[in-house]
PDB file of C-alpha atoms in Angstrom:
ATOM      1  CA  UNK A 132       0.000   0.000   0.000  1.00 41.00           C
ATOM      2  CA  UNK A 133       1.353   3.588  -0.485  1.00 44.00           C
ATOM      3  CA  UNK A 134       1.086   6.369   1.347  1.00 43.00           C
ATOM      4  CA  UNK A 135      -1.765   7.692  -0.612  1.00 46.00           C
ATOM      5  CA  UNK A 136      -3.858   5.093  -0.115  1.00 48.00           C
ATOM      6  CA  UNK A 137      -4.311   5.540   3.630  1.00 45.00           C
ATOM      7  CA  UNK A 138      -6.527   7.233   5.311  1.00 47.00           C
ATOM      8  CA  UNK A 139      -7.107  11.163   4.375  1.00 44.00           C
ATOM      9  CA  UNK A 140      -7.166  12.194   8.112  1.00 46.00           C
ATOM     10  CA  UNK A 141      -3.820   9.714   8.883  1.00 44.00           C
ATOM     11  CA  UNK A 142      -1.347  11.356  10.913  1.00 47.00           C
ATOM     12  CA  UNK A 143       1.521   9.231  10.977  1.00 48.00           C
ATOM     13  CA  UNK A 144       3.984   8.452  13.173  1.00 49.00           C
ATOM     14  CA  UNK A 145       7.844   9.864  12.360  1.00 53.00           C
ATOM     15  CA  UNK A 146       8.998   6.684  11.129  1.00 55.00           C
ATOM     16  CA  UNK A 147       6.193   6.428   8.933  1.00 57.00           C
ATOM     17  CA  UNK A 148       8.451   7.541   6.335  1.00 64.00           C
ATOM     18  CA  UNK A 149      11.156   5.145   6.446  1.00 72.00           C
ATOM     19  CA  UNK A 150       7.787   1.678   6.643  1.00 82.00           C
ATOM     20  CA  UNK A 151       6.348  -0.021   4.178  1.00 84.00           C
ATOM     21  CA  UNK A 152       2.725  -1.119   5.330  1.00 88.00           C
ATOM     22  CA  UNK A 153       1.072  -3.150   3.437  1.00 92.00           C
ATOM     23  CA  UNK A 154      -2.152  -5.819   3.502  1.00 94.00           C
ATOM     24  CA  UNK A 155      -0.742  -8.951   4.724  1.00 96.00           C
ATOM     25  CA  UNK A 156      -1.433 -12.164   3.085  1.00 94.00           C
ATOM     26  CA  UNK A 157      -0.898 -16.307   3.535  1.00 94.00           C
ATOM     27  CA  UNK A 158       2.210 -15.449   2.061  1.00 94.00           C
ATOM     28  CA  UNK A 159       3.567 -13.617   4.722  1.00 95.00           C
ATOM     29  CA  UNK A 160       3.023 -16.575   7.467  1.00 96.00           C
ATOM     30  CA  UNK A 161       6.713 -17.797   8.012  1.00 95.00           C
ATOM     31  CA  UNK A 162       7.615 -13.963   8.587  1.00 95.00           C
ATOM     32  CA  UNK A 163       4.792 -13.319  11.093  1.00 97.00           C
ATOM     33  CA  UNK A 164       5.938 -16.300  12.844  1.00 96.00           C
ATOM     34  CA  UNK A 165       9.354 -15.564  13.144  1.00 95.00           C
ATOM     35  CA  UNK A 166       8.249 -12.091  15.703  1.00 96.00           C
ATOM     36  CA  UNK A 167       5.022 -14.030  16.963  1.00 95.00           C
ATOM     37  CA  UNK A 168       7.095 -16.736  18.321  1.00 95.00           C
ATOM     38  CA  UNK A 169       9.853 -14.117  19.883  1.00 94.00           C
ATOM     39  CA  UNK A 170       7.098 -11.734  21.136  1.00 92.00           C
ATOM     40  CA  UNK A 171       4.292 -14.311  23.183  1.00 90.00           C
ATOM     41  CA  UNK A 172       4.681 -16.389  26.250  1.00 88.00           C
ATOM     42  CA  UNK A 173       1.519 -17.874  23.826  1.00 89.00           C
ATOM     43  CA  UNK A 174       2.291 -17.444  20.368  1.00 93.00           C
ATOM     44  CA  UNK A 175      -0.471 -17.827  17.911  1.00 94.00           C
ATOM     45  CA  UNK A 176       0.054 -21.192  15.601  1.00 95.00           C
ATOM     46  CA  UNK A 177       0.395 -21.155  11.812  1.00 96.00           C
ATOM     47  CA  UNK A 178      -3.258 -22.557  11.396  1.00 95.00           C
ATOM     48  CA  UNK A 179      -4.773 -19.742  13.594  1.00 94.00           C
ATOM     49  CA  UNK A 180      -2.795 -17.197  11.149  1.00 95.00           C
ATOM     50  CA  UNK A 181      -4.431 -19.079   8.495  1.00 95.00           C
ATOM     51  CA  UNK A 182      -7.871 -18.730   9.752  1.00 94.00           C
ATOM     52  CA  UNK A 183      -7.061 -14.681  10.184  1.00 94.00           C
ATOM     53  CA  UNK A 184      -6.355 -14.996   6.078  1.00 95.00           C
ATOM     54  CA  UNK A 185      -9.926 -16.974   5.653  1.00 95.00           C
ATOM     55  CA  UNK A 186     -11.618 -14.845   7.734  1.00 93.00           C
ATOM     56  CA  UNK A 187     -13.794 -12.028   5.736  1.00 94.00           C
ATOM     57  CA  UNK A 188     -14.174  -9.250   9.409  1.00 95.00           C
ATOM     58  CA  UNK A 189     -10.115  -9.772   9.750  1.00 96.00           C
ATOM     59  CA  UNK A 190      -7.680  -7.743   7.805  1.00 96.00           C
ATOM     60  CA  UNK A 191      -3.469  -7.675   8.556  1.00 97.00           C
ATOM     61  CA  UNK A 192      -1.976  -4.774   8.157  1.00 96.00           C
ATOM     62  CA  UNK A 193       2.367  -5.246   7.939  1.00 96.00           C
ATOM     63  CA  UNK A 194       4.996  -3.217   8.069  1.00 93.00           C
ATOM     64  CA  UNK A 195       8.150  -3.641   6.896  1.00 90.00           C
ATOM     65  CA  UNK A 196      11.592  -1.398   6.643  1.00 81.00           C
ATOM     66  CA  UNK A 197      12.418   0.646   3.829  1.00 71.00           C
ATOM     67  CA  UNK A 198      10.674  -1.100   0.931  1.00 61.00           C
ATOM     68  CA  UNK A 199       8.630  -4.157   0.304  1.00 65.00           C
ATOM     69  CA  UNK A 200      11.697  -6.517   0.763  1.00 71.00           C
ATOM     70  CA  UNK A 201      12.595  -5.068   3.679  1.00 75.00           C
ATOM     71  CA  UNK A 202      12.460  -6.878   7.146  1.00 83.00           C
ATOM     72  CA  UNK A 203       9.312  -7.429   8.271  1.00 93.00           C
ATOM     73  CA  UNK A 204       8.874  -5.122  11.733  1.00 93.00           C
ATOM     74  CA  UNK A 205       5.681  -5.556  12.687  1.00 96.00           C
ATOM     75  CA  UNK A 206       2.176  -6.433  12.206  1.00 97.00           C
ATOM     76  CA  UNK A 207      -1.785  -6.142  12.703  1.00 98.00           C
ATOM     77  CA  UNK A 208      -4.617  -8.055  12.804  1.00 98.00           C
ATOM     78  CA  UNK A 209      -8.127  -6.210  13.213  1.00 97.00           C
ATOM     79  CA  UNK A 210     -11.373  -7.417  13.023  1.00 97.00           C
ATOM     80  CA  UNK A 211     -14.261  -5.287  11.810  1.00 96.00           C
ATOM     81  CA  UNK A 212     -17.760  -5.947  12.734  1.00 96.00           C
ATOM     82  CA  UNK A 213     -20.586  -3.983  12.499  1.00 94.00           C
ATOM     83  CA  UNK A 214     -19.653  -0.362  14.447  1.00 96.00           C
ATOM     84  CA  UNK A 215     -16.743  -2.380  16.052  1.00 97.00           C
ATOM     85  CA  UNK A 216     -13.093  -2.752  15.769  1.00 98.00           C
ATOM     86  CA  UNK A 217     -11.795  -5.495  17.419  1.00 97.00           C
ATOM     87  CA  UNK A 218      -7.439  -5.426  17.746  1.00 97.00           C
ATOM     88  CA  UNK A 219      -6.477  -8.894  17.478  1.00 95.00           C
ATOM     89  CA  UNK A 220      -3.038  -8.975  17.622  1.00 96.00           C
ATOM     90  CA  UNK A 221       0.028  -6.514  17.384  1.00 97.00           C
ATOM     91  CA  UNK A 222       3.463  -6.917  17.251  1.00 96.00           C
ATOM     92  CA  UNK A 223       6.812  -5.475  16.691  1.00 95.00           C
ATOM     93  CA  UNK A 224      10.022  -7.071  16.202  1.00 93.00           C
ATOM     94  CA  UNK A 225      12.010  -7.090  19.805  1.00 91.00           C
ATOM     95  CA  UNK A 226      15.208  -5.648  18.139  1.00 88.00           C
ATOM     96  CA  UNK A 227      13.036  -2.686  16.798  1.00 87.00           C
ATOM     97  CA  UNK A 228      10.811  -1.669  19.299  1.00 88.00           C
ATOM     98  CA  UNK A 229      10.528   1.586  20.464  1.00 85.00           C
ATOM     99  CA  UNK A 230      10.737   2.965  16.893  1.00 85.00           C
ATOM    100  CA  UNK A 231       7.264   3.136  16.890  1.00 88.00           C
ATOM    101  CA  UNK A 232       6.461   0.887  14.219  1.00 92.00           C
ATOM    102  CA  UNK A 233       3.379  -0.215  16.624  1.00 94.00           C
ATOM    103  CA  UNK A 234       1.896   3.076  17.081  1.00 91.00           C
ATOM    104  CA  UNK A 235       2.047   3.385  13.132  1.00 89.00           C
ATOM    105  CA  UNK A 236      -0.033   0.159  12.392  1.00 94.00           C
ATOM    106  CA  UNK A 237      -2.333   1.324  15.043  1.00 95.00           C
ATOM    107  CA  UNK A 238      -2.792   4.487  13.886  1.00 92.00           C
ATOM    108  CA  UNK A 239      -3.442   3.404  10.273  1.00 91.00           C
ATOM    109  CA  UNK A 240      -5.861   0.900  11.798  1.00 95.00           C
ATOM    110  CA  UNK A 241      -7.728   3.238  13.722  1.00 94.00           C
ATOM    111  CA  UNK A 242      -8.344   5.581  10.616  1.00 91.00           C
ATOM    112  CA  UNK A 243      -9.608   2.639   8.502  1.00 93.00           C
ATOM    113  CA  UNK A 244     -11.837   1.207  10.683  1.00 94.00           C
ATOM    114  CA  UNK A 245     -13.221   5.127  10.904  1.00 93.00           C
ATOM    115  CA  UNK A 246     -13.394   5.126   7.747  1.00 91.00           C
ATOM    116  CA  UNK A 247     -15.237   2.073   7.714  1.00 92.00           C
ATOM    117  CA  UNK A 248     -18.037   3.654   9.918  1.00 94.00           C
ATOM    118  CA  UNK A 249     -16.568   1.868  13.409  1.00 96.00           C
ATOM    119  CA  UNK A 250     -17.624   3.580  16.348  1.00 97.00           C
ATOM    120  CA  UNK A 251     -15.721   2.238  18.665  1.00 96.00           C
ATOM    121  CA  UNK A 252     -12.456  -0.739  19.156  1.00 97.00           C
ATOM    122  CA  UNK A 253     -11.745  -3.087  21.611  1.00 98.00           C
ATOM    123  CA  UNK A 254      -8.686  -5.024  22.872  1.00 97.00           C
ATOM    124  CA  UNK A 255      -7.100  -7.897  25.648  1.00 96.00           C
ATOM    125  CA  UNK A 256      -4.220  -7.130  27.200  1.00 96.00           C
ATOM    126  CA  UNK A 257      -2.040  -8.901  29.882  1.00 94.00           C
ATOM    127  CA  UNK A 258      -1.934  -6.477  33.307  1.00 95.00           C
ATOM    128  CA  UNK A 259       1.742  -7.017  33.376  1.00 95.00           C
ATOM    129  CA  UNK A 260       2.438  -5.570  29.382  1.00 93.00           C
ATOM    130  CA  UNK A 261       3.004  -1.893  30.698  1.00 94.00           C
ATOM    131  CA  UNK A 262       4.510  -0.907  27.129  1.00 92.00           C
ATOM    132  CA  UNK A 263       1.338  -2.268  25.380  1.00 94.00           C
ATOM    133  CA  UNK A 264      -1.237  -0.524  27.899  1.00 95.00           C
ATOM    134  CA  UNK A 265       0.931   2.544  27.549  1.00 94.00           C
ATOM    135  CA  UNK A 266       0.208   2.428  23.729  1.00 93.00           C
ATOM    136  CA  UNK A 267      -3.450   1.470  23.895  1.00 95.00           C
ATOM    137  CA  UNK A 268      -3.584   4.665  26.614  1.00 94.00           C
ATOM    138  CA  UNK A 269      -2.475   6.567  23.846  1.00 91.00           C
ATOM    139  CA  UNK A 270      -4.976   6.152  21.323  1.00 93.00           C
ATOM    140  CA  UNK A 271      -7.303   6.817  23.857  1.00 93.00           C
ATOM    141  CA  UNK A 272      -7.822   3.166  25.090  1.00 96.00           C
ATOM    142  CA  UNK A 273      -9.546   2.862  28.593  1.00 96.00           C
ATOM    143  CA  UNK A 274      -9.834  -0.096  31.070  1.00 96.00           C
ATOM    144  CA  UNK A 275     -13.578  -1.466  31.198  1.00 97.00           C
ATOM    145  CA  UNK A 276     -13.244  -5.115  32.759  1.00 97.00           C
ATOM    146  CA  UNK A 277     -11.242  -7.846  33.090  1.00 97.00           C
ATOM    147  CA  UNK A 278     -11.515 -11.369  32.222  1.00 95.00           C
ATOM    148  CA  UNK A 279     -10.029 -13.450  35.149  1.00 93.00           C
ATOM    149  CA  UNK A 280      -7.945 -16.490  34.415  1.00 92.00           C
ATOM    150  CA  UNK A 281      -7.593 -15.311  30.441  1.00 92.00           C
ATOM    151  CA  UNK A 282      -4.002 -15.892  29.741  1.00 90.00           C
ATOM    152  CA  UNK A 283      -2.153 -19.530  31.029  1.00 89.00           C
ATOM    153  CA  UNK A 284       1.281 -18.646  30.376  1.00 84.00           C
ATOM    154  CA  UNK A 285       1.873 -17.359  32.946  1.00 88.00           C
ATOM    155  CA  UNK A 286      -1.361 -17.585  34.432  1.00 93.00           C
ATOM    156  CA  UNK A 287      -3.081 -14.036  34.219  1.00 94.00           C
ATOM    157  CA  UNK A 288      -6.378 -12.255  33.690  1.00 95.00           C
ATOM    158  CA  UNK A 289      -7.109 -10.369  30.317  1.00 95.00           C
ATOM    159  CA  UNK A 290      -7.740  -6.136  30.853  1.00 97.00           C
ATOM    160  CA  UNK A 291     -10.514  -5.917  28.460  1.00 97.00           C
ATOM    161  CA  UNK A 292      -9.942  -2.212  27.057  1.00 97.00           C
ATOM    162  CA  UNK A 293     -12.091  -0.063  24.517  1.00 97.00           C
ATOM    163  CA  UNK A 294     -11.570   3.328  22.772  1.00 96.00           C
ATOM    164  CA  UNK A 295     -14.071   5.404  21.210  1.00 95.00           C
ATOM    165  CA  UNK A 296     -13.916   6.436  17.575  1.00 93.00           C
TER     166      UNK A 296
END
């Protein structure tokens, strides 16, 4: 995807300039892994990937450095349905965080699923992921519940955070 297909209102990130973000396909699987499996105490398997690609709500937004060979740094998966956005899954490579390569997918998310009439998103987050609750908190993310027992590994409860659009 270039630049000008994003969203008119996107405000992106500084590093915006130096990503390639893109629609993420089947193709992209082993790559996804490869950060999936470095960034989870519970990494998501190849099939559930899969079913994100077979999936008409779910769409995976990538980024990767410099061009579309570059590494791949990060990714998204969103779901869209009805007036809600639902974040999936985001990640960005442990070497490169801090760049903000995950406030740019989430930004570009956000704008498409306004753009797609969303009224609101929703996440799970572990208690203990300070960085990612920082970031959510930042896109205007709030706490509304938790759902006890939701992660195994280690054993934790889920913060079940929305934003409005």
């Amino acid at each position: 995807m270039e630049p000008s297909q994003w969203p008119a209102q996107f405000s992106p990130p500084d590093i915006f300039d130096r990503l390639h973000l893109f629609i993420l396909g089947e193709k992209d699987i082993d790559d996804i892994l490869a950060i999936e499996q470095v960034s989870f105490s519970e990494p998501w398997s190849k099939d559930l990937f899969a079913m994100e690609f077979s999936t008409p709500l779910s769409l995976g937004i990538g980024a990767r450095m410099g061009n579309e060979r570059g590494l791949l740094t990060g990714y998204l998966f969103l779901w869209f349905i009805m007036d809600e956005v639902q974040i999936h899954t985001i990640a960005t490579h442990p070497a490169l965080r801090g760049q903000q390569i995950a406030s740019c997918l989430l930004s570009v998310g956000l704008q498409l699923a306004r753009q797609k009439e969303a009224k609101w998103a929703s996440l799970e987050v572990r208690p203990s992921n300070l960085a990612a609750k920082k970031l959510y908190q930042k896109f205007g993310f709030y706490e509304v519940g938790r759902r006890p027992g939701y992660y195994s590994s280690p054993r934790e409860d889920a913060v079940l955070m929305n934003a409005n659009l």
